[in-house]
Amino acid sequence: MENKKIGLFVGSLRKESNSRKIANNIIRMAPEGFEFKIVEIGQLPFYNQDFDDHNNVPESYTLFRKDVAALDGVIFITPEYNRSVPAVLKNAIDVASRPYGKNVWDAKPGAVISNSIGAIGGFGANHHLRQSLTFVNVLMMQQPEAYLSNVGKGCFEEGSDNFTERTYDFVQRFVQAYIGWFQRLIK
Ligand SMILES: Cc1cc2nc3c(=O)[nH]c(=O)nc-3n(C[C@H](O)[C@H](O)[C@H](O)COP(=O)(O)O)c2cc1C
């Protein structure tokens, strides 16, 4: 049987992004029968409904919508910007939710991990993201929640982008729970 494909969406474009480092660690946690891969979002122009209404859809939208449609599940790894979702990630959600009636997020099992260099772990971003994803009918795992706080201190091994043992164990439990959630929904 073909591997189930789970797309990872990273809510930060910067080179040294902690969110991307977290995603790269998660890729290595894919259990047998699953494949995790990052789906890039930085190439997408800001959503403008005129593109869809006037038959002027950017190629990057077409490719992204096709990529999302081909996924079996989705995991979002995001920082928090001003207590909410970074615009680049919200834009990606909007792009793949349109044109009206062709929402390719529909009915995919989903989960979110937020992170922050601060103490609150991106709580605001995590819950604002759930609001939009619930509306586009991503089937969001409610528990366990994952708010990675103080990611600058103790999340990654010294001089490396690999998780420390403690973070690895925490995130792996989260990933296992997601796989369980996925299997309850998709046979
Ligand atoms: C525009 C902007 C707004 C931010 N707002 C918040 C915030 O509301 N809460 C928070 O915990 N961190 C905030 N931060 C700090 C981010 O958590 C930090 O820059 C984080 O490392 C970004 O994620 P990344 O490493 O994946 O790029 C903000 C950063 C930027 C650039």
PDB file of C-alpha atoms and ligand atoms in Angstrom:
ATOM      1  CA  MET A   1       0.000   0.000   0.000  1.00  0.00           C
ATOM      2  CA  GLU A   2       1.165   3.542  -0.720  1.00  0.00           C
ATOM      3  CA  ASN A   3       2.442   5.668   2.141  1.00  0.00           C
ATOM      4  CA  LYS A   4      -0.001   8.176   3.575  1.00  0.00           C
ATOM      5  CA  LYS A   5       1.282  11.659   2.782  1.00  0.00           C
ATOM      6  CA  ILE A   6       1.228  14.230   5.560  1.00  0.00           C
ATOM      7  CA  GLY A   7       2.068  17.817   4.612  1.00  0.00           C
ATOM      8  CA  LEU A   8       3.923  20.015   7.083  1.00  0.00           C
ATOM      9  CA  PHE A   9       3.211  23.755   6.807  1.00  0.00           C
ATOM     10  CA  VAL A  10       5.756  26.079   8.396  1.00  0.00           C
ATOM     11  CA  GLY A  11       4.588  29.542   9.434  1.00  0.00           C
ATOM     12  CA  SER A  12       7.943  31.298   9.075  1.00  0.00           C
ATOM     13  CA  LEU A  13      10.085  32.107   6.050  1.00  0.00           C
ATOM     14  CA  ARG A  14      13.336  33.018   7.758  1.00  0.00           C
ATOM     15  CA  LYS A  15      16.437  30.931   7.152  1.00  0.00           C
ATOM     16  CA  GLU A  16      17.123  30.072  10.771  1.00  0.00           C
ATOM     17  CA  SER A  17      13.464  29.531  11.631  1.00  0.00           C
ATOM     18  CA  ASN A  18      12.864  27.458  14.746  1.00  0.00           C
ATOM     19  CA  SER A  19       9.537  26.368  13.268  1.00  0.00           C
ATOM     20  CA  ARG A  20      11.330  24.911  10.246  1.00  0.00           C
ATOM     21  CA  LYS A  21      13.852  23.167  12.515  1.00  0.00           C
ATOM     22  CA  ILE A  22      10.937  21.649  14.436  1.00  0.00           C
ATOM     23  CA  ALA A  23       9.393  20.509  11.131  1.00  0.00           C
ATOM     24  CA  ASN A  24      12.679  18.918  10.056  1.00  0.00           C
ATOM     25  CA  ASN A  25      12.814  16.953  13.307  1.00  0.00           C
ATOM     26  CA  ILE A  26       9.207  15.849  12.812  1.00  0.00           C
ATOM     27  CA  ILE A  27       9.966  14.581   9.300  1.00  0.00           C
ATOM     28  CA  ARG A  28      12.291  12.011  10.869  1.00  0.00           C
ATOM     29  CA  MET A  29       9.519  10.791  13.183  1.00  0.00           C
ATOM     30  CA  ALA A  30       7.247   9.512  10.413  1.00  0.00           C
ATOM     31  CA  PRO A  31       6.221   5.952  11.313  1.00  0.00           C
ATOM     32  CA  GLU A  32       6.063   3.111   8.814  1.00  0.00           C
ATOM     33  CA  GLY A  33       3.359   3.673   6.218  1.00  0.00           C
ATOM     34  CA  PHE A  34       3.596   7.472   6.493  1.00  0.00           C
ATOM     35  CA  GLU A  35       5.639  10.103   4.722  1.00  0.00           C
ATOM     36  CA  PHE A  36       6.020  13.631   6.139  1.00  0.00           C
ATOM     37  CA  LYS A  37       7.102  16.477   3.877  1.00  0.00           C
ATOM     38  CA  ILE A  38       7.249  20.254   4.096  1.00  0.00           C
ATOM     39  CA  VAL A  39       4.934  22.007   1.642  1.00  0.00           C
ATOM     40  CA  GLU A  40       6.423  25.429   0.831  1.00  0.00           C
ATOM     41  CA  ILE A  41       4.206  28.510   1.155  1.00  0.00           C
ATOM     42  CA  GLY A  42       6.584  31.469   0.688  1.00  0.00           C
ATOM     43  CA  GLN A  43       6.162  31.574  -3.093  1.00  0.00           C
ATOM     44  CA  LEU A  44       2.420  32.333  -2.951  1.00  0.00           C
ATOM     45  CA  PRO A  45       1.412  35.925  -3.779  1.00  0.00           C
ATOM     46  CA  PHE A  46      -1.166  37.495  -1.456  1.00  0.00           C
ATOM     47  CA  TYR A  47      -4.566  36.074  -2.198  1.00  0.00           C
ATOM     48  CA  ASN A  48      -6.634  38.269  -4.504  1.00  0.00           C
ATOM     49  CA  GLN A  49     -10.055  36.980  -5.480  1.00  0.00           C
ATOM     50  CA  ASP A  50      -9.697  38.624  -8.898  1.00  0.00           C
ATOM     51  CA  PHE A  51      -7.198  35.883  -9.794  1.00  0.00           C
ATOM     52  CA  ASP A  52      -9.940  33.263  -9.484  1.00  0.00           C
ATOM     53  CA  ASP A  53     -12.809  35.402 -10.731  1.00  0.00           C
ATOM     54  CA  HIS A  54     -11.031  36.553 -13.903  1.00  0.00           C
ATOM     55  CA  ASN A  55      -9.251  33.389 -14.941  1.00  0.00           C
ATOM     56  CA  ASN A  56      -5.841  34.744 -14.004  1.00  0.00           C
ATOM     57  CA  VAL A  57      -4.633  32.199 -11.439  1.00  0.00           C
ATOM     58  CA  PRO A  58      -0.872  32.319 -10.687  1.00  0.00           C
ATOM     59  CA  GLU A  59       0.914  29.075 -11.500  1.00  0.00           C
ATOM     60  CA  SER A  60       2.135  28.905  -7.888  1.00  0.00           C
ATOM     61  CA  TYR A  61      -1.513  28.742  -6.736  1.00  0.00           C
ATOM     62  CA  THR A  62      -2.329  25.947  -9.172  1.00  0.00           C
ATOM     63  CA  LEU A  63       0.654  23.889  -8.041  1.00  0.00           C
ATOM     64  CA  PHE A  64       0.039  24.542  -4.345  1.00  0.00           C
ATOM     65  CA  ARG A  65      -3.652  23.631  -4.585  1.00  0.00           C
ATOM     66  CA  LYS A  66      -2.708  20.425  -6.410  1.00  0.00           C
ATOM     67  CA  ASP A  67      -0.097  19.568  -3.746  1.00  0.00           C
ATOM     68  CA  VAL A  68      -2.530  20.154  -0.892  1.00  0.00           C
ATOM     69  CA  ALA A  69      -5.268  18.168  -2.630  1.00  0.00           C
ATOM     70  CA  ALA A  70      -2.891  15.190  -2.920  1.00  0.00           C
ATOM     71  CA  LEU A  71      -2.181  15.110   0.838  1.00  0.00           C
ATOM     72  CA  ASP A  72      -3.850  12.692   3.230  1.00  0.00           C
ATOM     73  CA  GLY A  73      -3.253  14.865   6.303  1.00  0.00           C
ATOM     74  CA  VAL A  74      -1.788  18.175   7.453  1.00  0.00           C
ATOM     75  CA  ILE A  75       0.349  19.397  10.372  1.00  0.00           C
ATOM     76  CA  PHE A  76       0.973  23.102  10.992  1.00  0.00           C
ATOM     77  CA  ILE A  77       4.115  24.271  12.792  1.00  0.00           C
ATOM     78  CA  THR A  78       3.966  27.949  13.512  1.00  0.00           C
ATOM     79  CA  PRO A  79       5.373  30.804  15.520  1.00  0.00           C
ATOM     80  CA  GLU A  80       3.102  33.549  16.827  1.00  0.00           C
ATOM     81  CA  TYR A  81       3.144  37.024  15.301  1.00  0.00           C
ATOM     82  CA  ASN A  82       1.503  39.689  17.450  1.00  0.00           C
ATOM     83  CA  ARG A  83      -0.577  37.082  19.262  1.00  0.00           C
ATOM     84  CA  SER A  84      -1.883  35.587  16.018  1.00  0.00           C
ATOM     85  CA  VAL A  85      -1.037  33.555  12.907  1.00  0.00           C
ATOM     86  CA  PRO A  86       1.820  34.841  10.690  1.00  0.00           C
ATOM     87  CA  ALA A  87       0.321  36.344   7.514  1.00  0.00           C
ATOM     88  CA  VAL A  88       2.210  33.962   5.240  1.00  0.00           C
ATOM     89  CA  LEU A  89       0.482  30.974   6.818  1.00  0.00           C
ATOM     90  CA  LYS A  90      -2.976  32.555   6.802  1.00  0.00           C
ATOM     91  CA  ASN A  91      -2.409  33.406   3.136  1.00  0.00           C
ATOM     92  CA  ALA A  92      -1.625  29.761   2.323  1.00  0.00           C
ATOM     93  CA  ILE A  93      -4.826  28.656   4.049  1.00  0.00           C
ATOM     94  CA  ASP A  94      -6.817  31.215   2.067  1.00  0.00           C
ATOM     95  CA  VAL A  95      -5.224  30.251  -1.271  1.00  0.00           C
ATOM     96  CA  ALA A  96      -6.038  26.546  -0.912  1.00  0.00           C
ATOM     97  CA  SER A  97      -9.559  27.256   0.356  1.00  0.00           C
ATOM     98  CA  ARG A  98     -10.630  28.908  -2.908  1.00  0.00           C
ATOM     99  CA  PRO A  99     -12.152  29.240  -5.491  1.00  0.00           C
ATOM    100  CA  TYR A 100     -15.467  28.878  -3.683  1.00  0.00           C
ATOM    101  CA  GLY A 101     -16.539  25.236  -3.650  1.00  0.00           C
ATOM    102  CA  LYS A 102     -13.031  23.930  -4.344  1.00  0.00           C
ATOM    103  CA  ASN A 103     -11.553  24.001  -0.843  1.00  0.00           C
ATOM    104  CA  VAL A 104      -8.774  21.403  -0.940  1.00  0.00           C
ATOM    105  CA  TRP A 105      -8.269  21.363   2.864  1.00  0.00           C
ATOM    106  CA  ASP A 106     -11.645  19.699   3.219  1.00  0.00           C
ATOM    107  CA  ALA A 107     -11.841  16.675   5.558  1.00  0.00           C
ATOM    108  CA  LYS A 108      -8.085  16.211   6.066  1.00  0.00           C
ATOM    109  CA  PRO A 109      -7.006  15.205   9.578  1.00  0.00           C
ATOM    110  CA  GLY A 110      -4.925  18.068  11.015  1.00  0.00           C
ATOM    111  CA  ALA A 111      -2.879  19.189  14.000  1.00  0.00           C
ATOM    112  CA  VAL A 112      -0.982  22.260  15.122  1.00  0.00           C
ATOM    113  CA  ILE A 113       2.232  22.812  17.051  1.00  0.00           C
ATOM    114  CA  SER A 114       2.964  26.404  17.975  1.00  0.00           C
ATOM    115  CA  ASN A 115       6.268  27.657  19.324  1.00  0.00           C
ATOM    116  CA  SER A 116       7.833  30.759  20.727  1.00  0.00           C
ATOM    117  CA  ILE A 117      11.100  32.067  22.071  1.00  0.00           C
ATOM    118  CA  GLY A 118       8.896  33.412  24.866  1.00  0.00           C
ATOM    119  CA  ALA A 119       7.028  31.720  27.681  1.00  0.00           C
ATOM    120  CA  ILE A 120       3.513  31.401  26.228  1.00  0.00           C
ATOM    121  CA  GLY A 121       4.440  29.013  23.409  1.00  0.00           C
ATOM    122  CA  GLY A 122       2.394  30.715  20.693  1.00  0.00           C
ATOM    123  CA  PHE A 123      -0.969  30.100  22.351  1.00  0.00           C
ATOM    124  CA  GLY A 124      -2.631  32.933  20.402  1.00  0.00           C
ATOM    125  CA  ALA A 125      -1.374  31.676  17.042  1.00  0.00           C
ATOM    126  CA  ASN A 126      -2.331  28.108  17.890  1.00  0.00           C
ATOM    127  CA  HIS A 127      -5.940  29.004  18.612  1.00  0.00           C
ATOM    128  CA  HIS A 128      -6.407  31.538  15.825  1.00  0.00           C
ATOM    129  CA  LEU A 129      -5.090  28.903  13.448  1.00  0.00           C
ATOM    130  CA  ARG A 130      -7.606  26.382  14.805  1.00  0.00           C
ATOM    131  CA  GLN A 131     -10.381  28.875  14.111  1.00  0.00           C
ATOM    132  CA  SER A 132      -9.558  29.174  10.384  1.00  0.00           C
ATOM    133  CA  LEU A 133      -8.716  25.499   9.957  1.00  0.00           C
ATOM    134  CA  THR A 134     -11.967  24.420  11.568  1.00  0.00           C
ATOM    135  CA  PHE A 135     -13.856  26.631   9.129  1.00  0.00           C
ATOM    136  CA  VAL A 136     -12.111  25.096   6.096  1.00  0.00           C
ATOM    137  CA  ASN A 137     -13.079  21.719   7.578  1.00  0.00           C
ATOM    138  CA  VAL A 138      -9.654  20.426   8.553  1.00  0.00           C
ATOM    139  CA  LEU A 139     -10.451  17.780  11.163  1.00  0.00           C
ATOM    140  CA  MET A 140      -8.341  19.199  13.968  1.00  0.00           C
ATOM    141  CA  MET A 141      -6.928  17.028  16.726  1.00  0.00           C
ATOM    142  CA  GLN A 142      -7.953  18.649  20.013  1.00  0.00           C
ATOM    143  CA  GLN A 143      -5.659  16.773  22.386  1.00  0.00           C
ATOM    144  CA  PRO A 144      -2.831  16.670  23.129  1.00  0.00           C
ATOM    145  CA  GLU A 145      -2.037  20.328  22.538  1.00  0.00           C
ATOM    146  CA  ALA A 146       1.526  21.413  21.766  1.00  0.00           C
ATOM    147  CA  TYR A 147       2.881  24.807  22.762  1.00  0.00           C
ATOM    148  CA  LEU A 148       6.686  24.771  22.621  1.00  0.00           C
ATOM    149  CA  SER A 149       7.926  27.659  24.747  1.00  0.00           C
ATOM    150  CA  ASN A 150      11.424  29.100  25.223  1.00  0.00           C
ATOM    151  CA  VAL A 151      12.566  27.303  22.076  1.00  0.00           C
ATOM    152  CA  GLY A 152      15.853  29.181  22.143  1.00  0.00           C
ATOM    153  CA  LYS A 153      16.777  27.462  25.412  1.00  0.00           C
ATOM    154  CA  GLY A 154      16.922  23.704  25.664  1.00  0.00           C
ATOM    155  CA  CYS A 155      14.778  22.677  22.708  1.00  0.00           C
ATOM    156  CA  PHE A 156      17.683  21.881  20.374  1.00  0.00           C
ATOM    157  CA  GLU A 157      21.013  20.215  21.123  1.00  0.00           C
ATOM    158  CA  GLU A 158      23.896  22.656  21.587  1.00  0.00           C
ATOM    159  CA  GLY A 159      25.394  23.477  18.160  1.00  0.00           C
ATOM    160  CA  SER A 160      22.824  21.380  16.292  1.00  0.00           C
ATOM    161  CA  ASP A 161      19.266  21.602  14.949  1.00  0.00           C
ATOM    162  CA  ASN A 162      18.320  18.255  16.488  1.00  0.00           C
ATOM    163  CA  PHE A 163      15.847  18.148  19.348  1.00  0.00           C
ATOM    164  CA  THR A 164      17.126  17.556  22.855  1.00  0.00           C
ATOM    165  CA  GLU A 165      15.901  14.264  24.305  1.00  0.00           C
ATOM    166  CA  ARG A 166      13.195  15.988  26.353  1.00  0.00           C
ATOM    167  CA  THR A 167      11.763  17.864  23.368  1.00  0.00           C
ATOM    168  CA  TYR A 168      12.076  14.792  21.156  1.00  0.00           C
ATOM    169  CA  ASP A 169      10.011  12.729  23.615  1.00  0.00           C
ATOM    170  CA  PHE A 170       7.361  15.410  23.933  1.00  0.00           C
ATOM    171  CA  VAL A 171       6.977  15.978  20.191  1.00  0.00           C
ATOM    172  CA  GLN A 172       7.114  12.271  19.408  1.00  0.00           C
ATOM    173  CA  ARG A 173       4.194  11.649  21.762  1.00  0.00           C
ATOM    174  CA  PHE A 174       2.341  14.393  19.929  1.00  0.00           C
ATOM    175  CA  VAL A 175       3.122  12.846  16.535  1.00  0.00           C
ATOM    176  CA  GLN A 176       2.015   9.406  17.749  1.00  0.00           C
ATOM    177  CA  ALA A 177      -1.250  10.910  18.974  1.00  0.00           C
ATOM    178  CA  TYR A 178      -1.722  12.522  15.568  1.00  0.00           C
ATOM    179  CA  ILE A 179      -1.183   9.184  13.813  1.00  0.00           C
ATOM    180  CA  GLY A 180      -3.810   7.656  16.126  1.00  0.00           C
ATOM    181  CA  TRP A 181      -6.192  10.520  15.300  1.00  0.00           C
ATOM    182  CA  PHE A 182      -5.506  10.043  11.582  1.00  0.00           C
ATOM    183  CA  GLN A 183      -6.200   6.314  11.769  1.00  0.00           C
ATOM    184  CA  ARG A 184      -9.518   6.879  13.538  1.00  0.00           C
ATOM    185  CA  LEU A 185     -10.633   9.077  10.644  1.00  0.00           C
ATOM    186  CA  ILE A 186      -9.020   7.530   7.557  1.00  0.00           C
ATOM    187  CA  LYS A 187      -8.996   3.817   6.854  1.00  0.00           C
TER     188      LYS A 187
HETATM  189  C1  LIG B   1       6.307  40.468  13.645  1.00  0.00           C
HETATM  190  C2  LIG B   1       6.631  39.583  14.832  1.00  0.00           C
HETATM  191  C3  LIG B   1       5.713  39.468  15.845  1.00  0.00           C
HETATM  192  C4  LIG B   1       5.972  38.623  16.927  1.00  0.00           C
HETATM  193  N1  LIG B   1       5.005  38.446  17.867  1.00  0.00           N
HETATM  194  C5  LIG B   1       5.163  37.509  18.822  1.00  0.00           C
HETATM  195  C6  LIG B   1       4.080  37.168  19.692  1.00  0.00           C
HETATM  196  O1  LIG B   1       2.985  37.697  19.634  1.00  0.00           O
HETATM  197  N2  LIG B   1       4.289  36.192  20.609  1.00  0.00           N
HETATM  198  C7  LIG B   1       5.491  35.537  20.702  1.00  0.00           C
HETATM  199  O2  LIG B   1       5.605  34.654  21.543  1.00  0.00           O
HETATM  200  N3  LIG B   1       6.531  35.831  19.905  1.00  0.00           N
HETATM  201  C8  LIG B   1       6.393  36.797  18.956  1.00  0.00           C
HETATM  202  N4  LIG B   1       7.426  37.066  18.087  1.00  0.00           N
HETATM  203  C9  LIG B   1       8.708  36.384  18.272  1.00  0.00           C
HETATM  204  C10 LIG B   1       8.712  35.024  17.574  1.00  0.00           C
HETATM  205  O3  LIG B   1       8.186  34.065  18.453  1.00  0.00           O
HETATM  206  C11 LIG B   1      10.151  34.649  17.209  1.00  0.00           C
HETATM  207  O4  LIG B   1      10.668  35.624  16.339  1.00  0.00           O
HETATM  208  C12 LIG B   1      10.217  33.271  16.616  1.00  0.00           C
HETATM  209  O5  LIG B   1      11.541  32.818  16.661  1.00  0.00           O
HETATM  210  C13 LIG B   1       9.746  33.258  15.165  1.00  0.00           C
HETATM  211  O6  LIG B   1       9.650  31.940  14.701  1.00  0.00           O
HETATM  212  P1  LIG B   1      10.723  31.286  13.728  1.00  0.00           P
HETATM  213  O7  LIG B   1      11.949  31.031  14.574  1.00  0.00           O
HETATM  214  O8  LIG B   1      10.085  30.033  13.235  1.00  0.00           O
HETATM  215  O9  LIG B   1      11.018  32.286  12.649  1.00  0.00           O
HETATM  216  C14 LIG B   1       7.200  37.920  17.010  1.00  0.00           C
HETATM  217  C15 LIG B   1       8.144  38.073  15.980  1.00  0.00           C
HETATM  218  C16 LIG B   1       7.863  38.871  14.908  1.00  0.00           C
HETATM  219  C17 LIG B   1       8.864  38.980  13.779  1.00  0.00           C
END
